[in-house]
Amino acid sequence: MSGPFAAVISYVAGKIFAAVLPIRSWNIGGYEFSLNPGPFNVKEHTLICMLAGITGSTPPYGITVVLTLEKRYMLSLRTGFSFLFILSSQFLGLGLAGFCRRLFVYPASAIWPSILSITAMLNALHAENDTKPGISRLRLFLWATMFICFAIVHWAIAPILYYSNVWKSGHLPIMGNSAFDRFAKPYNITRVFDPHTSRFNLTAYEEYSPLYLPISFTLTYILGFAFPPALVVQTILRYWPAIRRTVWSNRRIAEEKEDIHAKLMRRYPEVPLWCFLAIFMSCLALAIGFAFIQLDVDIPLSAIALSIALVLVFIIPQCYIEALAAQNAVINVVAQIIPGTLWPEKPMINMVFKAYTLSTLRLASNFVMTFKLAHYMKLPPRYTFLTVVVAQLLSTVAQLTVKMWIDATVQDVCMPGQAAELICANNQVWYTASIIWGLIGPKRQFGKGAVYYGPVYAAIAGAVLPLVVWWWNRRYRGPTWLKSFNPVVALSGPLNIPPATGINYSSSFGVGVIFRMSH
């Protein structure tokens, strides 16, 4: 359930219940409560939105891994393995989020544009302000930046490379999320991988075929190489002084003028850091435990530890780009290169490492965003914390239960050619990526002499691009469009392809322009 949809539905339900529920109190065990304590208010509404539409709305990456292992690698996973894996990957991010509040919740400069529309809708529904609807100039500029980059990459560069048959792409679909062999047929993993022994057959691979990708998929990987170094360099160039002052002292909070939200939130006690630390350590124990429940999957503890260490490197850059530009840090390539290099020919390890890294990073950022929403709406932090915990527990249990029910009732779900087209496109992307990075490995796919050796140099270009923009802006002090240009936002634009397609980008940008022009 999306945030706006949850906001509208819960508003109608809240008003109905406020009108029909009896206005009286009950006393159970000395605790007095009422089902209808007063009019449905904006704070109750915000908590419902957090529970239903923000924190618990996105399917866990762990579900994707479990489905891919069961459906494509034909593994029979125990329920305990799946539950502990999904639960730990969902809550590790919450443990880290508490340590980011000083940087991304309390300061007024941490805007978080992605939640401004929710706050405007909530306030408008409860008539607490006269917020003008529509799309802000900042959001429109960010959309325009991403859309232009998408258009350049997929509407200009991709056709040129495709019709020039670069990387043999002219024999494949121009856009897709599957891998192909040298005969332009879907890559047959059973010819190079034995699911019973979980071993890669190098001789069969050399006799069969290298792996080829549609040009759109290849360009996404090129941008994936460029994005992580660009994100780190951009964060250091623009935000390192603020990070240093905040982490090692309270100077930034003291220097930055308190806004009205911070002043009003002083009345509420904060959630102590030990609560977040306790969740983090508990989930770390669960992550260690799940690795021993099913030994045939062979997940080393060092892989889990290294994935969390990678999150610690990127969590501040991720929160900065989302707090200021409403974009996610897409570090899929890094999260696959590392396990693919350290544990070659182990696709299961690769997927688990990737899930822990991406899930923890994304959810840590989402939790910080939720605390910022509570900051805007003047919710007690401890109520917000409890809501987040309950939402994640419900989400994990519900989605795992639904997954088991669908497995039992729908034949061949998440498999190619499924009768009702329930093929799970995102699972196909993860499966293809696990073949590329986990089974065949980065060296055979992107190493020297391999088919896709050239794209690895995009990492250097990604590190240099923010330096060039930073140098230009320092040299030329006058107003230029580069003053507002964020190279990280531009690079992140096309990274959702696949599974997204061009219609997703063009339609969303068109709707944004129409709404902006109409207000």
Coordinates of C-alpha atoms in Angstrom, one line a residue:
M1 CA 0.0 0.0 0.0
S2 CA 1.6 3.3 -1.1
G3 CA 1.9 6.3 1.3
P4 CA -0.7 8.5 -0.4
F5 CA -3.2 5.7 -0.8
A6 CA -2.8 4.7 2.8
A7 CA -3.3 8.3 3.8
V8 CA -6.6 8.6 2.0
I9 CA -8.0 5.3 3.0
S10 CA -7.0 5.6 6.7
Y11 CA -8.5 9.2 6.8
V12 CA -11.9 7.9 5.7
A13 CA -11.8 5.0 8.1
G14 CA -10.6 7.2 11.0
K15 CA -13.5 9.6 10.5
I16 CA -16.0 6.8 10.3
F17 CA -14.7 5.1 13.4
A18 CA -14.6 8.4 15.3
A19 CA -18.3 8.8 14.5
V20 CA -19.6 5.3 15.2
L21 CA -17.5 4.0 18.1
P22 CA -18.9 4.5 21.6
I23 CA -17.5 7.3 23.7
R24 CA -16.8 5.5 26.9
S25 CA -14.0 4.1 28.9
W26 CA -13.0 0.6 30.0
N27 CA -10.9 -0.5 32.9
I28 CA -8.9 -3.8 32.6
G29 CA -6.4 -4.6 35.2
G30 CA -6.2 -1.1 36.5
Y31 CA -5.5 0.2 32.9
E32 CA -8.1 2.6 31.6
F33 CA -8.6 3.0 27.9
S34 CA -11.2 4.1 25.4
L35 CA -11.9 3.0 21.8
N36 CA -12.9 6.6 21.0
P37 CA -10.8 9.0 23.0
G38 CA -11.6 12.0 20.7
P39 CA -11.7 13.3 17.2
F40 CA -9.4 11.5 14.6
N41 CA -6.4 13.7 14.6
V42 CA -3.3 14.2 12.4
K43 CA -0.9 12.5 14.7
E44 CA -3.0 9.3 14.8
H45 CA -3.2 9.6 11.0
T46 CA 0.5 9.9 10.6
L47 CA 1.2 6.8 12.8
I48 CA -1.3 4.8 10.6
C49 CA 0.5 6.0 7.4
M50 CA 3.8 4.9 8.9
L51 CA 2.4 1.5 9.8
A52 CA 0.6 0.8 6.6
G53 CA 2.1 2.9 3.8
I54 CA 5.7 3.8 4.6
T55 CA 7.6 1.4 6.8
G56 CA 5.9 -1.8 5.9
S57 CA 5.0 -1.3 2.2
T58 CA 8.2 -2.5 0.4
P59 CA 8.7 -6.2 0.0
P60 CA 11.9 -7.4 1.7
Y61 CA 14.9 -8.3 -0.4
G62 CA 15.1 -11.5 1.6
I63 CA 11.8 -12.7 0.0
T64 CA 13.4 -12.2 -3.4
V65 CA 16.4 -14.3 -2.5
V66 CA 14.3 -17.0 -1.0
L67 CA 12.1 -17.2 -4.1
T68 CA 15.1 -17.3 -6.4
L69 CA 16.9 -20.0 -4.4
E70 CA 13.7 -22.1 -4.4
K71 CA 12.4 -21.5 -7.9
R72 CA 15.5 -21.1 -10.0
Y73 CA 18.2 -23.0 -8.0
M74 CA 15.7 -25.7 -6.9
L75 CA 16.7 -25.6 -3.3
S76 CA 14.3 -26.7 -0.6
L77 CA 14.6 -24.1 2.2
R78 CA 13.5 -24.6 5.7
T79 CA 10.9 -22.1 7.1
G80 CA 13.3 -21.2 10.0
F81 CA 16.0 -20.4 7.6
S82 CA 13.8 -18.1 5.5
F83 CA 12.2 -16.4 8.6
L84 CA 15.5 -15.6 10.4
F85 CA 17.1 -14.5 7.2
I86 CA 14.2 -12.1 6.3
L87 CA 13.7 -10.9 9.8
S88 CA 17.4 -10.1 10.5
S89 CA 17.8 -8.4 7.1
Q90 CA 14.8 -6.2 7.8
F91 CA 15.8 -5.0 11.3
L92 CA 19.6 -4.5 11.0
G93 CA 18.8 -1.2 9.3
L94 CA 16.7 0.0 12.3
G95 CA 19.6 -0.6 14.6
L96 CA 21.8 1.7 12.5
A97 CA 19.2 4.3 11.9
G98 CA 19.3 5.5 15.5
F99 CA 22.9 6.6 15.1
C100 CA 22.0 8.8 12.1
R101 CA 19.4 11.1 13.8
R102 CA 21.9 13.8 14.7
L103 CA 22.9 14.2 11.0
F104 CA 19.6 13.6 9.2
V105 CA 16.6 14.2 11.6
Y106 CA 17.4 17.1 13.9
P107 CA 19.1 19.6 11.4
A108 CA 16.7 21.8 9.4
S109 CA 18.9 21.4 6.3
A110 CA 18.0 17.7 6.1
I111 CA 14.8 18.3 4.2
W112 CA 13.9 14.8 2.9
P113 CA 11.9 16.0 -0.2
S114 CA 10.3 12.6 -0.6
I115 CA 8.1 13.0 2.5
L116 CA 7.0 16.6 1.9
S117 CA 4.1 15.4 -0.2
I118 CA 2.9 13.1 2.6
T119 CA 3.2 15.9 5.2
A120 CA 1.3 18.3 2.9
M121 CA -1.4 15.7 2.3
L122 CA -1.8 15.0 6.0
N123 CA -2.0 18.6 6.9
A124 CA -4.4 19.4 4.1
L125 CA -6.7 16.6 5.1
H126 CA -6.8 17.8 8.6
A127 CA -7.0 21.5 7.5
E128 CA -4.1 22.5 9.7
N129 CA -2.5 24.7 7.0
D130 CA -3.1 26.0 3.6
T131 CA -0.5 24.0 1.8
K132 CA -0.7 24.5 -1.9
P133 CA -0.9 21.2 -3.8
G134 CA 1.4 20.4 -6.7
I135 CA 5.0 19.6 -7.5
S136 CA 7.7 21.8 -6.0
R137 CA 10.4 23.3 -8.3
L138 CA 13.0 21.2 -6.5
R139 CA 11.2 17.9 -7.2
L140 CA 10.6 18.9 -10.8
F141 CA 14.3 19.8 -11.3
L142 CA 15.4 16.5 -9.8
W143 CA 12.9 14.6 -12.0
A144 CA 14.1 16.6 -15.0
T145 CA 17.7 15.7 -14.3
M146 CA 17.0 12.0 -14.0
F147 CA 14.8 12.0 -17.0
I148 CA 17.3 13.8 -19.2
C149 CA 20.0 11.3 -18.1
F150 CA 17.6 8.4 -18.8
A151 CA 16.8 9.8 -22.3
I152 CA 20.5 10.3 -23.1
V153 CA 21.5 6.8 -22.0
H154 CA 18.5 4.7 -23.2
W155 CA 17.1 6.8 -26.1
A156 CA 20.3 8.0 -27.6
I157 CA 23.4 5.9 -26.6
A158 CA 21.6 2.5 -26.4
P159 CA 20.3 2.6 -30.0
I160 CA 23.7 3.7 -31.3
L161 CA 25.4 0.8 -29.5
Y162 CA 22.7 -1.6 -30.4
Y163 CA 22.7 -1.0 -34.1
S164 CA 26.5 -0.9 -34.1
N165 CA 26.4 -4.4 -32.6
V166 CA 28.7 -3.4 -29.7
W167 CA 29.2 -6.4 -27.3
K168 CA 27.2 -8.5 -29.8
S169 CA 24.0 -6.7 -28.5
G170 CA 22.5 -6.4 -32.0
H171 CA 21.5 -10.1 -31.9
L172 CA 19.5 -9.6 -28.6
P173 CA 16.5 -7.6 -27.5
I174 CA 17.4 -3.9 -27.0
M175 CA 15.8 -3.9 -23.6
G176 CA 15.3 -6.8 -21.2
N177 CA 16.2 -8.3 -17.9
S178 CA 17.3 -11.8 -19.0
A179 CA 20.7 -13.2 -19.9
F180 CA 21.5 -14.9 -23.2
D181 CA 24.0 -17.3 -24.7
R182 CA 25.9 -17.0 -28.0
F183 CA 22.9 -18.4 -29.9
A184 CA 20.7 -15.5 -28.6
K185 CA 18.7 -18.0 -26.5
P186 CA 18.0 -17.5 -22.8
Y187 CA 21.1 -18.6 -20.9
N188 CA 20.7 -22.2 -19.8
I189 CA 22.2 -22.4 -16.3
T190 CA 21.8 -26.1 -16.0
R191 CA 24.5 -26.6 -18.6
V192 CA 27.1 -25.0 -16.4
F193 CA 25.8 -25.5 -12.9
D194 CA 24.9 -28.6 -11.0
P195 CA 22.2 -27.8 -8.4
H196 CA 22.8 -31.0 -6.5
T197 CA 26.5 -30.2 -5.8
S198 CA 26.2 -26.4 -6.2
R199 CA 29.3 -26.5 -8.4
F200 CA 30.2 -24.5 -11.5
N201 CA 31.4 -26.6 -14.5
L202 CA 34.2 -24.6 -16.2
T203 CA 34.7 -27.1 -19.0
A204 CA 31.0 -27.0 -19.8
Y205 CA 31.0 -23.2 -19.7
E206 CA 33.8 -23.0 -22.2
E207 CA 32.1 -25.5 -24.5
Y208 CA 28.7 -23.8 -24.1
S209 CA 28.8 -20.0 -24.2
P210 CA 29.8 -16.8 -22.4
L211 CA 26.9 -14.8 -21.0
Y212 CA 25.5 -11.8 -23.1
L213 CA 23.2 -9.0 -21.9
P214 CA 20.7 -6.7 -23.7
I215 CA 22.3 -3.3 -24.3
S216 CA 20.0 -1.6 -21.7
F217 CA 21.1 -4.1 -19.0
T218 CA 24.8 -3.5 -19.9
L219 CA 24.4 0.3 -19.7
T220 CA 22.8 -0.1 -16.3
Y221 CA 25.8 -2.0 -15.2
I222 CA 28.1 0.7 -16.6
L223 CA 26.2 3.3 -14.6
G224 CA 26.3 0.9 -11.6
F225 CA 30.1 0.9 -11.8
A226 CA 30.2 4.7 -11.9
F227 CA 27.6 5.5 -9.2
P228 CA 29.2 4.3 -5.9
P229 CA 32.6 6.2 -6.4
A230 CA 30.6 9.2 -7.5
L231 CA 28.4 9.1 -4.4
V232 CA 31.4 8.8 -2.0
V233 CA 33.4 11.6 -3.7
Q234 CA 30.3 13.9 -3.9
T235 CA 29.6 13.3 -0.2
I236 CA 33.2 14.1 0.8
L237 CA 33.4 17.2 -1.4
R238 CA 30.1 18.8 -0.3
Y239 CA 29.3 17.4 3.1
W240 CA 32.4 16.2 4.9
P241 CA 32.9 19.3 7.1
A242 CA 29.3 19.0 8.4
I243 CA 29.7 15.3 9.0
R244 CA 33.0 15.7 10.9
R245 CA 31.6 18.5 13.1
T246 CA 28.4 16.5 13.9
V247 CA 30.1 13.1 14.5
W248 CA 32.9 14.4 16.7
S249 CA 31.0 17.3 18.4
N250 CA 27.7 19.1 18.7
R251 CA 29.0 22.1 16.7
R252 CA 26.8 21.6 13.7
I253 CA 23.6 21.3 15.7
A254 CA 24.7 24.4 17.7
E255 CA 25.7 26.3 14.5
E256 CA 22.6 25.5 12.6
K257 CA 19.6 27.6 13.6
E258 CA 16.8 25.6 15.2
D259 CA 13.6 25.5 13.2
I260 CA 10.2 25.4 14.7
H261 CA 10.0 21.6 14.4
A262 CA 13.1 21.1 16.6
K263 CA 11.9 23.6 19.2
L264 CA 8.5 21.8 19.5
M265 CA 10.0 18.4 19.6
R266 CA 12.1 19.2 22.7
R267 CA 9.1 18.4 24.9
Y268 CA 9.2 14.7 24.0
P269 CA 11.9 12.2 25.4
E270 CA 14.1 10.7 22.8
V271 CA 14.6 7.0 22.2
P272 CA 17.9 6.1 23.9
L273 CA 20.7 4.8 21.7
W274 CA 20.8 1.5 23.6
C275 CA 17.5 0.5 22.1
F276 CA 18.9 0.7 18.6
L277 CA 22.1 -1.0 19.7
A278 CA 20.0 -3.8 21.2
I279 CA 18.1 -4.3 18.0
F280 CA 21.2 -4.3 16.0
M281 CA 23.0 -6.9 18.1
S282 CA 19.9 -9.1 18.3
C283 CA 19.5 -9.1 14.5
L284 CA 23.2 -9.8 14.2
A285 CA 22.8 -12.9 16.4
L286 CA 19.8 -13.9 14.2
A287 CA 21.9 -13.5 11.1
I288 CA 24.6 -15.7 12.6
G289 CA 21.9 -18.2 13.6
F290 CA 20.2 -18.5 10.2
A291 CA 23.5 -19.5 8.6
F292 CA 23.6 -22.7 10.8
I293 CA 20.0 -23.7 10.3
Q294 CA 20.6 -24.9 6.7
L295 CA 24.3 -25.8 6.2
D296 CA 23.8 -26.9 2.6
V297 CA 23.3 -23.3 1.5
D298 CA 26.9 -22.6 2.8
I299 CA 26.7 -19.0 4.0
P300 CA 30.0 -18.1 5.7
L301 CA 29.8 -15.7 8.7
S302 CA 32.5 -13.6 7.1
A303 CA 30.2 -12.7 4.2
I304 CA 27.5 -11.4 6.6
A305 CA 30.1 -9.4 8.6
L306 CA 31.6 -7.9 5.4
S307 CA 28.2 -6.9 4.0
I308 CA 27.4 -5.0 7.2
A309 CA 30.8 -3.3 7.0
L310 CA 30.0 -2.2 3.5
V311 CA 26.7 -0.7 4.8
L312 CA 28.7 1.3 7.3
V313 CA 30.7 2.9 4.5
F314 CA 27.7 3.9 2.5
I315 CA 25.0 4.7 5.1
I316 CA 26.0 8.4 5.4
P317 CA 26.3 9.0 1.7
Q318 CA 22.9 7.2 1.2
C319 CA 21.1 9.3 3.8
Y320 CA 22.6 12.5 2.4
I321 CA 21.5 11.9 -1.1
E322 CA 18.0 10.9 0.0
A323 CA 17.7 13.7 2.6
L324 CA 18.6 16.3 0.0
A325 CA 17.6 14.8 -3.4
A326 CA 15.1 12.0 -2.6
Q327 CA 17.3 9.4 -4.3
N328 CA 18.6 5.9 -3.3
A329 CA 22.2 4.9 -3.3
V330 CA 22.3 2.1 -5.9
I331 CA 25.4 0.1 -5.0
N332 CA 24.2 -3.2 -6.4
V333 CA 27.4 -3.6 -8.5
V334 CA 29.7 -3.2 -5.4
A335 CA 27.5 -5.5 -3.4
Q336 CA 28.0 -8.2 -6.1
I337 CA 31.6 -7.7 -7.1
I338 CA 32.9 -8.2 -3.6
P339 CA 31.3 -11.6 -2.9
G340 CA 31.8 -12.6 -6.5
T341 CA 35.6 -12.0 -6.1
L342 CA 36.0 -13.4 -2.6
W343 CA 33.6 -16.4 -3.0
P344 CA 33.8 -17.3 -6.7
E345 CA 31.2 -19.7 -8.2
K346 CA 28.9 -19.3 -5.2
P347 CA 25.7 -17.6 -6.4
M348 CA 23.9 -18.3 -3.0
I349 CA 26.6 -16.4 -1.1
N350 CA 26.4 -13.6 -3.7
M351 CA 22.7 -13.1 -3.3
V352 CA 22.7 -13.3 0.5
F353 CA 25.5 -10.8 0.7
K354 CA 23.7 -8.5 -1.7
A355 CA 20.4 -8.8 0.2
Y356 CA 22.0 -7.9 3.5
T357 CA 23.9 -5.0 2.1
L358 CA 21.0 -3.5 0.0
S359 CA 18.3 -4.2 2.5
T360 CA 20.1 -2.9 5.5
L361 CA 21.2 0.2 3.7
R362 CA 17.8 1.0 2.2
L363 CA 15.8 0.3 5.3
A364 CA 18.2 2.3 7.5
S365 CA 17.6 5.3 5.2
N366 CA 13.8 4.6 5.3
F367 CA 13.8 4.4 9.1
V368 CA 15.7 7.7 9.3
M369 CA 13.1 9.2 6.9
T370 CA 10.3 7.9 9.1
F371 CA 11.8 9.6 12.1
K372 CA 12.0 12.8 10.1
L373 CA 8.4 12.5 9.1
A374 CA 7.6 12.2 12.8
H375 CA 9.8 15.2 13.4
Y376 CA 7.7 17.2 11.0
M377 CA 4.4 16.0 12.4
K378 CA 5.4 16.4 16.1
L379 CA 5.0 12.8 17.0
P380 CA 6.7 11.5 20.2
P381 CA 9.9 9.6 19.0
R382 CA 9.1 6.6 21.2
Y383 CA 5.7 6.2 19.6
T384 CA 7.4 6.3 16.2
F385 CA 10.0 3.8 17.3
L386 CA 7.3 1.3 18.5
T387 CA 5.3 1.8 15.3
V388 CA 8.3 1.1 13.1
V389 CA 9.1 -2.1 15.1
V390 CA 5.5 -3.4 14.9
A391 CA 5.3 -2.5 11.2
Q392 CA 8.4 -4.4 10.3
L393 CA 7.3 -7.5 12.4
L394 CA 3.9 -7.5 10.7
S395 CA 5.4 -7.0 7.3
T396 CA 7.9 -9.8 7.7
V397 CA 5.4 -12.4 9.0
A398 CA 2.7 -11.4 6.6
Q399 CA 4.8 -11.5 3.5
L400 CA 6.4 -14.8 4.4
T401 CA 3.0 -16.3 5.1
V402 CA 1.6 -15.0 1.8
K403 CA 4.6 -16.3 -0.1
M404 CA 4.0 -19.8 1.5
W405 CA 0.3 -19.6 0.6
I406 CA 0.9 -18.7 -3.0
D407 CA 3.5 -21.4 -3.3
A408 CA 0.9 -23.9 -2.2
T409 CA -1.9 -22.7 -4.4
V410 CA -0.4 -21.3 -7.6
Q411 CA 1.5 -23.6 -9.9
D412 CA 4.9 -22.5 -11.3
V413 CA 4.7 -19.1 -9.7
C414 CA 7.8 -16.9 -10.4
M415 CA 8.8 -19.2 -13.3
P416 CA 9.1 -18.3 -17.0
G417 CA 6.0 -19.1 -18.9
Q418 CA 3.7 -19.2 -15.9
A419 CA 0.1 -19.5 -17.1
A420 CA -1.1 -16.3 -15.4
E421 CA 2.1 -14.3 -16.2
L422 CA 3.1 -14.4 -12.5
I423 CA 6.7 -14.5 -13.5
C424 CA 8.1 -12.1 -10.8
A425 CA 10.2 -9.8 -13.0
N426 CA 12.3 -8.6 -10.1
N427 CA 13.3 -12.2 -9.3
Q428 CA 14.4 -12.6 -12.8
V429 CA 16.8 -9.6 -12.4
W430 CA 18.2 -11.1 -9.2
Y431 CA 18.6 -14.5 -10.9
T432 CA 20.4 -13.1 -13.9
A433 CA 22.6 -11.0 -11.6
S434 CA 23.4 -14.1 -9.5
I435 CA 24.6 -15.9 -12.6
I436 CA 26.7 -13.0 -13.8
W437 CA 28.4 -12.1 -10.5
G438 CA 28.0 -15.3 -8.4
L439 CA 28.2 -18.2 -10.7
I440 CA 30.3 -17.0 -13.7
G441 CA 32.0 -14.4 -11.6
P442 CA 33.3 -10.8 -12.2
K443 CA 36.6 -12.0 -13.6
R444 CA 35.1 -14.0 -16.4
Q445 CA 32.4 -11.5 -17.2
F446 CA 34.3 -8.2 -16.7
G447 CA 37.9 -9.1 -16.3
K448 CA 40.7 -8.4 -18.8
G449 CA 39.9 -10.2 -22.1
A450 CA 36.2 -10.8 -21.2
V451 CA 33.2 -9.6 -23.2
Y452 CA 32.5 -6.7 -20.9
Y453 CA 35.9 -5.6 -19.9
G454 CA 35.5 -1.9 -20.9
P455 CA 32.6 -1.0 -18.6
V456 CA 34.7 -1.4 -15.5
Y457 CA 36.5 1.9 -16.3
A458 CA 33.2 3.7 -15.6
A459 CA 34.2 3.5 -11.9
I460 CA 37.1 6.0 -12.7
A461 CA 34.7 8.3 -14.6
G462 CA 32.3 8.2 -11.7
A463 CA 34.9 9.3 -9.3
V464 CA 36.1 12.1 -11.6
L465 CA 32.8 13.5 -12.5
P466 CA 31.9 15.1 -9.1
L467 CA 35.5 16.5 -9.0
V468 CA 35.0 18.2 -12.4
V469 CA 31.7 19.8 -11.3
W470 CA 33.1 20.9 -8.0
W471 CA 36.2 22.4 -9.6
W472 CA 34.1 24.3 -12.2
N473 CA 31.8 25.7 -9.5
R474 CA 34.7 26.9 -7.4
R475 CA 36.4 28.5 -10.4
Y476 CA 33.4 30.2 -11.9
R477 CA 31.5 31.9 -9.1
G478 CA 28.7 33.4 -11.2
P479 CA 25.2 31.8 -11.5
T480 CA 25.3 28.7 -13.8
W481 CA 23.1 25.7 -14.1
L482 CA 26.0 23.6 -12.8
K483 CA 25.4 25.2 -9.4
S484 CA 22.2 23.1 -9.1
F485 CA 23.5 20.1 -11.0
N486 CA 24.1 17.0 -8.8
P487 CA 26.1 14.3 -10.8
V488 CA 25.0 11.6 -8.4
V489 CA 21.3 12.4 -9.0
A490 CA 21.9 12.3 -12.7
L491 CA 23.7 8.9 -12.6
S492 CA 21.0 7.4 -10.4
G493 CA 18.3 8.3 -12.9
P494 CA 18.4 5.3 -15.3
L495 CA 19.5 2.7 -12.7
N496 CA 16.0 1.3 -12.2
I497 CA 16.2 -0.2 -15.7
P498 CA 15.6 -3.2 -15.6
P499 CA 13.0 -4.0 -14.4
A500 CA 11.6 -0.6 -15.1
T501 CA 11.1 0.5 -18.7
G502 CA 10.9 3.7 -20.6
I503 CA 7.2 4.1 -20.1
N504 CA 7.7 4.3 -16.4
Y505 CA 10.1 7.3 -16.8
S506 CA 8.3 9.2 -19.5
S507 CA 4.9 8.9 -17.9
S508 CA 6.0 9.9 -14.4
F509 CA 7.9 12.9 -15.8
G510 CA 5.0 13.9 -17.9
V511 CA 2.6 13.7 -15.0
G512 CA 5.0 15.8 -12.9
V513 CA 5.3 18.5 -15.5
I514 CA 1.5 18.7 -16.0
F515 CA 0.9 19.0 -12.3
R516 CA 3.6 21.6 -11.9
M517 CA 2.2 23.7 -14.8
S518 CA -1.3 23.5 -13.5
H519 CA -0.4 25.0 -10.1

